[in-house]
mmCIF file of C-alpha atoms in Angstrom:
data_model
loop_
_atom_site.group_PDB
_atom_site.id
_atom_site.type_symbol
_atom_site.label_atom_id
_atom_site.label_comp_id
_atom_site.label_asym_id
_atom_site.label_seq_id
_atom_site.Cartn_x
_atom_site.Cartn_y
_atom_site.Cartn_z
ATOM 1 C CA ASP A 70 -152.508 194.571 45.418
ATOM 2 C CA ALA A 71 -149.209 192.775 46.053
ATOM 3 C CA GLY A 72 -148.578 194.558 49.335
ATOM 4 C CA VAL A 73 -145.192 195.832 50.429
ATOM 5 C CA ILE A 74 -142.427 193.927 48.674
ATOM 6 C CA GLN A 75 -138.992 193.432 50.181
ATOM 7 C CA SER A 76 -135.888 191.789 48.812
ATOM 8 C CA PRO A 77 -133.940 189.773 49.516
ATOM 9 C CA ARG A 78 -135.942 187.766 52.048
ATOM 10 C CA HIS A 79 -132.791 186.322 53.534
ATOM 11 C CA GLU A 80 -129.236 187.599 53.443
ATOM 12 C CA VAL A 81 -126.112 186.026 54.893
ATOM 13 C CA THR A 82 -122.924 188.004 54.589
ATOM 14 C CA GLU A 83 -119.548 188.381 56.172
ATOM 15 C CA MET A 84 -118.492 191.180 58.442
ATOM 16 C CA GLY A 85 -117.234 194.170 56.502
ATOM 17 C CA GLN A 86 -119.320 193.525 53.416
ATOM 18 C CA GLU A 87 -121.864 195.977 52.053
ATOM 19 C CA VAL A 88 -125.502 194.985 52.384
ATOM 20 C CA THR A 89 -128.368 196.559 50.439
ATOM 21 C CA LEU A 90 -131.975 195.904 51.361
ATOM 22 C CA ARG A 91 -134.756 196.874 49.004
ATOM 23 C CA CYS A 92 -138.372 197.848 49.417
ATOM 24 C CA LYS A 93 -141.270 198.552 47.101
ATOM 25 C CA PRO A 94 -144.144 200.221 48.951
ATOM 26 C CA ILE A 95 -147.800 199.792 48.140
ATOM 27 C CA SER A 96 -148.676 201.893 45.137
ATOM 28 C CA GLY A 97 -150.088 205.262 46.152
ATOM 29 C CA HIS A 98 -148.772 205.176 49.706
ATOM 30 C CA ASP A 99 -146.891 208.347 50.543
ATOM 31 C CA TYR A 100 -145.107 207.305 53.730
ATOM 32 C CA LEU A 101 -142.390 204.666 53.932
ATOM 33 C CA PHE A 102 -140.791 203.360 57.110
ATOM 34 C CA TRP A 103 -137.737 201.198 57.794
ATOM 35 C CA TYR A 104 -137.728 199.171 61.034
ATOM 36 C CA ARG A 105 -135.292 196.747 62.611
ATOM 37 C CA GLN A 106 -136.404 193.934 64.911
ATOM 38 C CA THR A 107 -134.225 191.991 67.346
ATOM 39 C CA MET A 108 -135.048 189.850 70.337
ATOM 40 C CA MET A 109 -133.291 192.220 72.703
ATOM 41 C CA ARG A 110 -134.546 195.572 71.438
ATOM 42 C CA GLY A 111 -137.811 194.659 69.739
ATOM 43 C CA LEU A 112 -139.064 196.654 66.773
ATOM 44 C CA GLU A 113 -137.254 199.948 66.268
ATOM 45 C CA LEU A 114 -137.987 202.670 63.743
ATOM 46 C CA LEU A 115 -134.828 203.548 61.812
ATOM 47 C CA ILE A 116 -136.032 206.184 59.349
ATOM 48 C CA TYR A 117 -139.148 207.279 57.542
ATOM 49 C CA PHE A 118 -139.893 209.129 54.331
ATOM 50 C CA ASN A 119 -142.822 211.248 53.212
ATOM 51 C CA ASN A 120 -143.224 211.732 49.468
ATOM 52 C CA ASN A 121 -139.694 210.360 48.965
ATOM 53 C CA VAL A 122 -138.146 212.886 51.376
ATOM 54 C CA PRO A 123 -136.473 211.635 54.581
ATOM 55 C CA ILE A 124 -138.338 213.141 57.519
ATOM 56 C CA ASP A 125 -136.731 211.576 60.576
ATOM 57 C CA ASP A 126 -133.576 209.477 60.608
ATOM 58 C CA SER A 127 -132.940 209.743 64.330
ATOM 59 C CA GLY A 128 -133.299 205.986 64.688
ATOM 60 C CA MET A 129 -130.465 205.185 62.300
ATOM 61 C CA PRO A 130 -127.863 203.618 64.583
ATOM 62 C CA GLU A 131 -124.739 205.103 63.036
ATOM 63 C CA ASP A 132 -123.110 206.362 59.873
ATOM 64 C CA ARG A 133 -122.724 202.847 58.528
ATOM 65 C CA PHE A 134 -126.446 202.929 57.811
ATOM 66 C CA SER A 135 -127.966 204.948 54.997
ATOM 67 C CA ALA A 136 -131.352 204.978 53.299
ATOM 68 C CA LYS A 137 -132.597 206.436 50.066
ATOM 69 C CA MET A 138 -135.890 206.760 48.291
ATOM 70 C CA PRO A 139 -135.186 207.843 44.709
ATOM 71 C CA ASN A 140 -138.830 207.550 43.668
ATOM 72 C CA ALA A 141 -142.258 206.718 45.039
ATOM 73 C CA SER A 142 -141.956 203.033 44.293
ATOM 74 C CA PHE A 143 -138.513 202.151 45.581
ATOM 75 C CA SER A 144 -136.349 202.533 48.666
ATOM 76 C CA THR A 145 -133.053 201.062 49.820
ATOM 77 C CA LEU A 146 -131.399 200.601 53.183
ATOM 78 C CA LYS A 147 -127.670 200.146 52.970
ATOM 79 C CA ILE A 148 -125.210 198.987 55.611
ATOM 80 C CA GLN A 149 -121.544 199.547 54.863
ATOM 81 C CA PRO A 150 -119.535 198.001 56.378
ATOM 82 C CA SER A 151 -121.761 195.406 58.025
ATOM 83 C CA GLU A 152 -121.071 194.043 61.512
ATOM 84 C CA PRO A 153 -122.387 190.973 63.363
ATOM 85 C CA ARG A 154 -124.470 193.202 65.651
ATOM 86 C CA ASP A 155 -126.449 194.317 62.599
ATOM 87 C CA SER A 156 -127.987 190.855 62.399
ATOM 88 C CA ALA A 157 -131.736 191.341 62.668
ATOM 89 C CA VAL A 158 -134.961 191.309 60.696
ATOM 90 C CA TYR A 159 -135.429 194.516 58.739
ATOM 91 C CA PHE A 160 -138.987 195.504 57.903
ATOM 92 C CA CYS A 161 -140.247 198.066 55.478
ATOM 93 C CA ALA A 162 -143.747 199.477 55.937
ATOM 94 C CA SER A 163 -145.832 201.929 53.966
ATOM 95 C CA SER A 164 -148.793 204.084 54.831
ATOM 96 C CA LEU A 165 -151.293 206.282 53.078
ATOM 97 C CA VAL A 166 -151.415 209.727 54.710
ATOM 98 C CA ILE A 167 -150.860 209.553 58.424
ATOM 99 C CA GLN A 168 -153.922 211.291 59.733
ATOM 100 C CA ARG A 169 -153.889 212.866 63.157
ATOM 101 C CA GLU A 170 -155.948 210.162 64.825
ATOM 102 C CA ASN A 171 -155.646 207.224 62.464
ATOM 103 C CA MET A 172 -152.676 205.136 61.392
ATOM 104 C CA LYS A 173 -154.556 201.981 60.589
ATOM 105 C CA THR A 174 -153.209 201.934 57.048
ATOM 106 C CA GLN A 175 -149.588 201.177 57.923
ATOM 107 C CA TYR A 176 -148.709 197.874 56.221
ATOM 108 C CA PHE A 177 -145.562 195.860 56.836
ATOM 109 C CA GLY A 178 -143.582 193.942 54.257
ATOM 110 C CA PRO A 179 -142.439 190.358 54.909
ATOM 111 C CA GLY A 180 -139.036 191.491 56.150
ATOM 112 C CA THR A 181 -135.428 190.702 55.301
ATOM 113 C CA ARG A 182 -133.611 188.378 57.677
ATOM 114 C CA LEU A 183 -130.007 189.516 57.809
ATOM 115 C CA LEU A 184 -127.210 187.476 59.320
ATOM 116 C CA VAL A 185 -123.740 188.986 59.448
ATOM 117 C CA LEU A 186 -121.036 186.461 60.249
ATOM 118 C CA GLN B 160 -137.085 203.363 81.525
ATOM 119 C CA LYS B 161 -138.428 201.987 78.265
ATOM 120 C CA GLU B 162 -140.922 204.172 76.463
ATOM 121 C CA VAL B 163 -143.387 201.327 75.946
ATOM 122 C CA GLU B 164 -143.376 198.389 78.337
ATOM 123 C CA GLN B 165 -145.015 195.013 78.022
ATOM 124 C CA ASN B 166 -144.700 191.805 79.977
ATOM 125 C CA SER B 167 -142.743 189.516 77.667
ATOM 126 C CA GLY B 168 -144.617 186.425 78.815
ATOM 127 C CA PRO B 169 -145.126 183.764 77.830
ATOM 128 C CA LEU B 170 -148.780 184.089 78.739
ATOM 129 C CA SER B 171 -150.683 180.809 78.580
ATOM 130 C CA VAL B 172 -154.474 180.851 78.371
ATOM 131 C CA PRO B 173 -156.888 177.931 77.937
ATOM 132 C CA GLU B 174 -158.898 177.827 74.741
ATOM 133 C CA GLY B 175 -162.193 179.654 75.149
ATOM 134 C CA ALA B 176 -160.961 181.836 78.012
ATOM 135 C CA ILE B 177 -160.204 185.560 77.980
ATOM 136 C CA ALA B 178 -156.628 186.619 77.282
ATOM 137 C CA SER B 179 -155.580 189.940 78.804
ATOM 138 C CA LEU B 180 -152.539 191.780 77.488
ATOM 139 C CA ASN B 181 -151.194 194.930 79.091
ATOM 140 C CA CYS B 182 -148.998 197.830 78.060
ATOM 141 C CA THR B 183 -147.754 200.994 79.757
ATOM 142 C CA TYR B 184 -146.145 203.989 78.123
ATOM 143 C CA SER B 185 -144.106 206.922 79.367
ATOM 144 C CA ASP B 186 -144.830 209.755 76.920
ATOM 145 C CA ARG B 187 -147.929 211.661 78.065
ATOM 146 C CA GLY B 188 -148.042 213.362 74.676
ATOM 147 C CA SER B 189 -148.844 210.078 72.969
ATOM 148 C CA GLN B 190 -151.845 210.408 70.730
ATOM 149 C CA SER B 191 -152.836 207.014 69.408
ATOM 150 C CA PHE B 192 -152.327 203.446 70.522
ATOM 151 C CA PHE B 193 -152.118 200.274 68.489
ATOM 152 C CA TRP B 194 -152.066 196.544 68.929
ATOM 153 C CA TYR B 195 -150.235 194.437 66.373
ATOM 154 C CA ARG B 196 -150.150 190.670 66.156
ATOM 155 C CA GLN B 197 -147.026 188.930 64.912
ATOM 156 C CA TYR B 198 -146.866 185.245 64.156
ATOM 157 C CA SER B 199 -143.481 183.571 64.390
ATOM 158 C CA GLY B 200 -141.398 184.393 61.339
ATOM 159 C CA LYS B 201 -144.004 186.783 59.963
ATOM 160 C CA SER B 202 -144.466 190.546 59.862
ATOM 161 C CA PRO B 203 -146.629 192.528 62.303
ATOM 162 C CA GLU B 204 -150.253 193.041 61.340
ATOM 163 C CA LEU B 205 -152.510 195.668 62.854
ATOM 164 C CA ILE B 206 -155.504 194.316 64.743
ATOM 165 C CA MET B 207 -156.757 197.345 66.662
ATOM 166 C CA PHE B 208 -156.149 200.986 67.405
ATOM 167 C CA ILE B 209 -157.611 203.344 69.997
ATOM 168 C CA TYR B 210 -157.174 207.023 70.777
ATOM 169 C CA SER B 211 -159.939 207.897 73.251
ATOM 170 C CA ASN B 212 -160.181 206.861 76.872
ATOM 171 C CA GLY B 213 -162.414 203.881 77.436
ATOM 172 C CA ASP B 214 -163.099 200.696 75.546
ATOM 173 C CA LYS B 215 -163.217 199.893 71.861
ATOM 174 C CA GLU B 216 -164.576 196.594 70.672
ATOM 175 C CA ASP B 217 -163.991 194.786 67.391
ATOM 176 C CA GLY B 218 -165.294 191.258 67.243
ATOM 177 C CA ARG B 219 -163.529 189.177 69.890
ATOM 178 C CA PHE B 220 -161.034 191.958 70.579
ATOM 179 C CA THR B 221 -161.452 194.852 73.019
ATOM 180 C CA ALA B 222 -158.867 197.590 73.457
ATOM 181 C CA GLN B 223 -158.910 199.653 76.632
ATOM 182 C CA LEU B 224 -157.169 202.976 77.156
ATOM 183 C CA ASN B 225 -156.556 204.941 80.342
ATOM 184 C CA LYS B 226 -154.482 208.009 79.539
ATOM 185 C CA ALA B 227 -154.312 209.168 83.174
ATOM 186 C CA SER B 228 -152.655 205.889 84.123
ATOM 187 C CA GLN B 229 -150.772 205.682 80.795
ATOM 188 C CA TYR B 230 -152.095 202.195 80.324
ATOM 189 C CA VAL B 231 -153.408 200.287 77.327
ATOM 190 C CA SER B 232 -154.765 196.780 77.305
ATOM 191 C CA LEU B 233 -156.092 194.235 74.835
ATOM 192 C CA LEU B 234 -158.661 191.623 75.747
ATOM 193 C CA ILE B 235 -159.251 188.616 73.521
ATOM 194 C CA ARG B 236 -162.485 186.800 74.255
ATOM 195 C CA ASP B 237 -163.139 183.157 73.398
ATOM 196 C CA SER B 238 -159.433 182.608 72.760
ATOM 197 C CA GLN B 239 -158.582 180.293 69.878
ATOM 198 C CA PRO B 240 -155.348 178.399 69.128
ATOM 199 C CA SER B 241 -154.956 180.684 66.111
ATOM 200 C CA ASP B 242 -154.576 183.610 68.535
ATOM 201 C CA SER B 243 -151.223 182.191 69.644
ATOM 202 C CA ALA B 244 -148.728 184.853 68.599
ATOM 203 C CA THR B 245 -146.696 187.756 69.922
ATOM 204 C CA TYR B 246 -148.733 190.896 70.530
ATOM 205 C CA LEU B 247 -146.987 194.218 70.104
ATOM 206 C CA CYS B 248 -148.236 197.401 71.693
ATOM 207 C CA ALA B 249 -147.355 200.577 69.771
ATOM 208 C CA VAL B 250 -147.728 204.202 70.745
ATOM 209 C CA ARG B 251 -147.800 207.176 68.408
ATOM 210 C CA ALA B 252 -146.476 210.609 69.275
ATOM 211 C CA ASN B 253 -146.280 213.038 66.360
ATOM 212 C CA GLU B 254 -145.637 210.888 63.297
ATOM 213 C CA LYS B 255 -143.648 208.018 64.809
ATOM 214 C CA LEU B 256 -144.668 204.694 66.256
ATOM 215 C CA THR B 257 -142.783 203.318 69.263
ATOM 216 C CA PHE B 258 -143.227 199.618 69.881
ATOM 217 C CA GLY B 259 -143.029 197.524 73.000
ATOM 218 C CA THR B 260 -141.026 194.311 72.857
ATOM 219 C CA GLY B 261 -144.202 192.249 72.765
ATOM 220 C CA THR B 262 -146.024 189.637 74.835
ATOM 221 C CA ARG B 263 -145.953 186.054 73.656
ATOM 222 C CA LEU B 264 -149.404 184.500 73.994
ATOM 223 C CA THR B 265 -150.058 180.772 73.835
ATOM 224 C CA ILE B 266 -153.605 179.399 73.714
ATOM 225 C CA ILE B 267 -153.768 175.908 75.145
ATOM 226 C CA PRO B 268 -156.326 173.597 73.439
#
């Protein structure tokens, strides 16, 4: 299995530009998570989906951020317009059925390193 | 108050010694607790989880949970240079994981 795939791995853009991050979860996994990691705030959950449906987007920082999951094998996180404070590493993770006592199957992708100038 | 707190370190431990990493959490409704390891420039990888009070051992790793004190710890025995990484504590309540900011561990040869 190829694991969780994210693209691009690195993105440098200018303030005000639109940024689209992409994620392909592990085949068969029914949960997908988007996280953001910074030195100051650590790893934060932005949004997660179950069977392609957004369940909780309370971590999305503001309306400039949006996420979609049009099918079981693809998700996007879009920032429009981007700002320098959005610079961070964005991780996608997928999981197979979050059981009540067991989340050991949550796998992280390699991340996208975003720099907004 | 942060929901999950960890000492940021760095924590330096001689090779072969025991490394002890600590984590406290604020939500008493938390159900499960996780330790992730993250090498520099890499993604987090799960190394242990625990949900019952007491100890859980897996090879050189032991996770300890005390729900009354809202405290989770990770012990690494016979520390190796390859254990040098940032260790993230994560707490699950309902369906979401909340992470601490991590403790940077350095094993000194």
